[in-house]
Short mmCIF file of C-alpha atoms in Angstrom, two decimals:
data_model
loop_
_atom_site.label_atom_id
_atom_site.label_comp_id
_atom_site.label_asym_id
_atom_site.label_seq_id
_atom_site.Cartn_x
_atom_site.Cartn_y
_atom_site.Cartn_z
CA ASN A 1 152.31 142.83 183.90
CA ALA A 2 151.26 145.69 181.64
CA GLY A 3 147.49 145.04 181.81
CA VAL A 4 145.88 147.00 178.98
CA THR A 5 148.09 149.05 176.69
CA GLN A 6 146.84 151.46 174.05
CA THR A 7 148.94 152.85 171.23
CA PRO A 8 149.31 155.56 170.20
CA LYS A 9 148.43 157.75 173.17
CA PHE A 10 148.18 160.92 171.09
CA ARG A 11 147.62 161.49 167.40
CA VAL A 12 146.69 164.37 165.14
CA LEU A 13 145.13 163.52 161.79
CA LYS A 14 143.90 165.48 158.82
CA THR A 15 140.38 164.91 157.56
CA GLY A 16 140.29 161.87 155.29
CA GLN A 17 143.40 160.19 156.67
CA SER A 18 143.22 156.69 158.06
CA MET A 19 144.70 155.24 161.20
CA THR A 20 144.52 152.27 163.54
CA LEU A 21 144.47 152.26 167.32
CA LEU A 22 145.88 149.16 168.95
CA CYS A 23 144.70 147.74 172.25
CA ALA A 24 146.86 144.98 173.69
CA GLN A 25 146.13 143.01 176.86
CA ASP A 26 148.17 140.41 178.69
CA MET A 27 145.46 139.18 181.06
CA ASN A 28 143.93 136.55 178.76
CA HIS A 29 140.53 138.26 178.98
CA GLU A 30 137.80 137.20 176.60
CA TYR A 31 135.90 140.46 176.23
CA MET A 32 137.33 143.65 174.83
CA TYR A 33 135.70 147.02 174.17
CA TRP A 34 136.37 150.29 172.43
CA TYR A 35 134.74 153.42 173.84
CA ARG A 36 134.93 157.06 172.96
CA GLN A 37 134.50 159.80 175.52
CA ASP A 38 133.42 163.32 174.67
CA PRO A 39 132.62 166.19 177.03
CA GLY A 40 129.13 165.80 178.47
CA MET A 41 128.57 162.51 176.64
CA GLY A 42 130.17 160.00 178.94
CA LEU A 43 131.63 156.78 177.57
CA ARG A 44 129.94 155.51 174.43
CA LEU A 45 130.52 152.01 173.16
CA ILE A 46 131.85 151.85 169.60
CA HIS A 47 132.47 148.13 169.06
CA TYR A 48 133.15 145.17 171.24
CA SER A 49 134.42 141.60 171.00
CA VAL A 50 133.53 138.56 173.03
CA GLY A 51 136.40 136.47 171.78
CA GLU A 52 139.03 135.95 169.15
CA GLY A 53 137.58 136.31 165.67
CA THR A 54 134.29 137.89 166.79
CA THR A 55 133.22 141.52 166.89
CA ALA A 56 129.93 143.35 167.37
CA LYS A 57 128.61 146.87 166.99
CA GLY A 58 128.04 149.07 169.96
CA GLU A 59 126.18 152.34 170.35
CA VAL A 60 128.18 154.48 167.89
CA PRO A 61 129.89 152.18 165.33
CA ASP A 62 129.63 154.35 162.19
CA GLY A 63 132.96 155.42 160.75
CA TYR A 64 134.91 152.74 162.64
CA ASN A 65 135.97 149.19 161.96
CA VAL A 66 137.50 146.66 164.30
CA SER A 67 139.31 143.35 164.22
CA ARG A 68 140.20 140.73 166.81
CA LEU A 69 142.51 138.36 164.96
CA LYS A 70 144.38 137.48 168.13
CA LYS A 71 142.84 137.19 171.57
CA GLN A 72 145.23 139.69 173.08
CA ASN A 73 144.73 142.45 170.50
CA PHE A 74 141.70 144.53 169.56
CA LEU A 75 142.24 147.02 166.75
CA LEU A 76 140.09 150.07 166.05
CA GLY A 77 140.36 151.54 162.58
CA LEU A 78 139.29 154.86 161.16
CA GLU A 79 139.22 154.53 157.36
CA SER A 80 138.56 158.21 156.60
CA ALA A 81 138.86 160.39 159.67
CA ALA A 82 136.38 163.19 160.25
CA PRO A 83 136.52 166.09 162.74
CA SER A 84 133.56 164.51 164.55
CA GLN A 85 135.88 161.67 165.50
CA THR A 86 138.03 163.96 167.60
CA SER A 87 137.76 162.33 170.99
CA VAL A 88 139.48 160.34 173.70
CA TYR A 89 139.33 156.62 172.98
CA PHE A 90 139.45 154.03 175.73
CA CYS A 91 139.97 150.33 175.37
CA ALA A 92 138.76 148.03 178.12
CA THR A 93 138.76 144.32 178.87
CA LEU A 94 136.46 142.11 180.92
CA LYS A 95 137.50 138.71 182.17
CA GLY A 96 134.18 137.06 181.33
CA ALA A 97 130.44 137.15 181.68
CA ASN A 98 129.22 138.76 184.91
CA THR A 99 132.70 139.20 186.38
CA GLY A 100 132.16 142.91 186.49
CA GLU A 101 135.47 144.63 186.63
CA LEU A 102 136.59 146.36 183.48
CA PHE A 103 140.27 147.04 183.04
CA PHE A 104 140.98 150.17 181.03
CA GLY A 105 143.89 151.39 179.01
CA GLU A 106 145.13 154.91 179.66
CA GLY A 107 143.29 156.33 176.67
CA SER A 108 144.25 157.61 173.24
CA ARG A 109 143.62 161.26 172.46
CA LEU A 110 142.83 161.74 168.79
CA THR A 111 142.40 165.10 167.07
CA VAL A 112 141.12 165.32 163.51
CA LEU A 113 141.71 168.68 161.81
CA ARG B 1 115.39 156.86 176.32
CA LYS B 2 119.05 156.18 176.96
CA GLU B 3 119.88 152.79 178.42
CA VAL B 4 121.62 154.28 181.43
CA GLU B 5 121.01 157.79 182.71
CA GLN B 6 122.69 159.89 185.35
CA ASP B 7 122.38 163.48 186.54
CA PRO B 8 125.57 165.06 185.15
CA GLY B 9 125.86 167.51 188.03
CA PRO B 10 128.15 169.06 189.00
CA PHE B 11 127.43 168.42 192.62
CA ASN B 12 129.38 170.95 194.69
CA VAL B 13 129.46 169.91 198.34
CA PRO B 14 131.51 171.01 201.35
CA GLU B 15 133.96 168.70 203.01
CA GLY B 16 132.25 166.40 205.47
CA ALA B 17 128.91 166.47 203.67
CA THR B 18 126.92 163.44 202.60
CA VAL B 19 126.04 163.23 198.92
CA ALA B 20 124.04 160.73 196.90
CA PHE B 21 123.87 159.97 193.19
CA ASN B 22 121.29 157.96 191.32
CA CYS B 23 121.52 156.10 188.08
CA THR B 24 118.49 154.76 186.20
CA TYR B 25 118.55 151.97 183.64
CA SER B 26 116.01 150.96 181.04
CA ASN B 27 116.76 147.28 180.45
CA SER B 28 114.87 145.28 183.06
CA ALA B 29 116.98 142.24 182.17
CA SER B 30 120.10 143.97 183.41
CA GLN B 31 122.15 141.65 185.51
CA SER B 32 125.15 143.36 187.07
CA PHE B 33 125.76 146.88 188.29
CA PHE B 34 128.85 148.80 189.25
CA TRP B 35 130.10 152.25 190.16
CA TYR B 36 133.31 153.52 188.58
CA ARG B 37 135.31 156.59 189.43
CA GLN B 38 137.07 158.69 186.82
CA ASP B 39 139.56 161.41 187.60
CA CYS B 40 140.13 164.21 185.13
CA ARG B 41 141.78 162.97 181.92
CA LYS B 42 142.33 159.51 183.38
CA GLU B 43 140.80 156.13 182.71
CA PRO B 44 137.80 154.95 184.79
CA LYS B 45 138.50 152.63 187.69
CA LEU B 46 136.17 150.32 189.57
CA LEU B 47 134.88 151.85 192.80
CA MET B 48 132.47 149.14 193.90
CA SER B 49 129.99 146.54 192.76
CA VAL B 50 126.30 146.94 193.56
CA TYR B 51 124.55 143.98 195.12
CA SER B 52 120.82 143.43 195.43
CA SER B 53 120.97 143.59 199.21
CA GLY B 54 123.04 146.77 199.18
CA ASN B 55 126.67 146.95 200.15
CA GLU B 56 129.05 149.24 201.94
CA ASP B 57 132.74 149.95 201.59
CA GLY B 58 133.96 152.42 204.18
CA ARG B 59 132.28 155.76 203.49
CA PHE B 60 130.60 154.46 200.33
CA THR B 61 127.26 152.70 200.18
CA ALA B 62 125.72 151.29 197.02
CA GLN B 63 122.14 150.16 196.60
CA LEU B 64 120.03 148.57 193.90
CA ASN B 65 116.30 149.01 193.40
CA ARG B 66 115.22 146.56 190.72
CA ALA B 67 111.55 147.48 190.94
CA SER B 68 112.27 151.11 190.07
CA GLN B 69 115.32 150.25 187.96
CA TYR B 70 117.89 152.45 189.59
CA ILE B 71 121.12 152.17 191.54
CA SER B 72 122.48 154.68 194.00
CA LEU B 73 125.80 155.67 195.50
CA LEU B 74 126.01 157.41 198.86
CA ILE B 75 129.22 159.05 200.01
CA ARG B 76 129.45 160.03 203.66
CA ASP B 77 131.94 162.48 205.19
CA SER B 78 133.10 163.73 201.78
CA LYS B 79 136.80 164.31 201.33
CA LEU B 80 138.53 166.63 198.88
CA SER B 81 140.00 163.50 197.27
CA ASP B 82 136.48 162.30 196.43
CA SER B 83 136.27 164.99 193.74
CA ALA B 84 135.87 163.06 190.50
CA THR B 85 133.27 161.89 188.03
CA TYR B 86 131.26 158.86 189.10
CA LEU B 87 130.03 156.54 186.38
CA CYS B 88 127.46 153.83 186.76
CA VAL B 89 127.84 150.69 184.71
CA VAL B 90 125.16 148.21 183.73
CA ILE B 91 125.86 144.79 182.30
CA PRO B 92 122.90 143.00 180.72
CA ASN B 93 122.01 139.38 181.05
CA SER B 94 121.98 138.83 177.31
CA GLY B 95 122.92 135.24 176.83
CA GLY B 96 126.68 135.59 176.80
CA TYR B 97 127.20 138.71 174.74
CA GLN B 98 128.20 141.48 177.09
CA LYS B 99 127.31 144.94 176.00
CA VAL B 100 128.64 147.00 178.85
CA THR B 101 126.90 150.37 179.07
CA PHE B 102 128.05 153.42 181.00
CA GLY B 103 126.02 156.29 182.31
CA THR B 104 127.14 159.78 181.31
CA GLY B 105 128.68 160.29 184.73
CA THR B 106 128.02 162.60 187.66
CA LYS B 107 130.67 165.13 188.51
CA LEU B 108 131.39 165.69 192.19
CA GLN B 109 133.40 168.64 193.46
CA VAL B 110 134.15 168.64 197.18
CA ILE B 111 134.90 172.15 198.40
CA PRO B 112 137.18 172.99 201.36
#
């Protein structure tokens, strides 16, 4: 039982390049989230999904796109990476409304030069 | 005003001390509250839920004050292993769409 798996775990990009982060979960959870974490800023919500085929904007969605074509996968895309997107990205899942416990992936460290 | 606010610290306390953190939230319709712990460069992990009547788990006590819109975490008899960042989490009662919001975290350093 892998839980929540993020790939890749590390990536270095040049400004303007594109990339996709994959979050895969095997727990059949409905809700999935993408956060970014920067020093002194805590975890900020980028986008989230409450089920297959649905996505919604979080606190800091600009510069990112997401898709949830399959229930188990939540993809985060950067179409044209910028140095301001250098961060650690965490994916998390939640079983359902008011269940409380978020299950996190190990994080993906992205550096944009 | 941010939806969830915490004192970033750091709180430097000696072993054995009692330390308390607060977390304020702005959405009065918030439904569920939790404390998470995050070790350096690791993912956050659930420490404990926060119930309206207050709850305790060993050396940790969590409380909710809906009138003043804050939650608190009390750690008694601090251990070196308690050194971490503590994040509060607020989940709104928003009709099914769950926008889970984290505080910025409070860093605790327990000193020998």
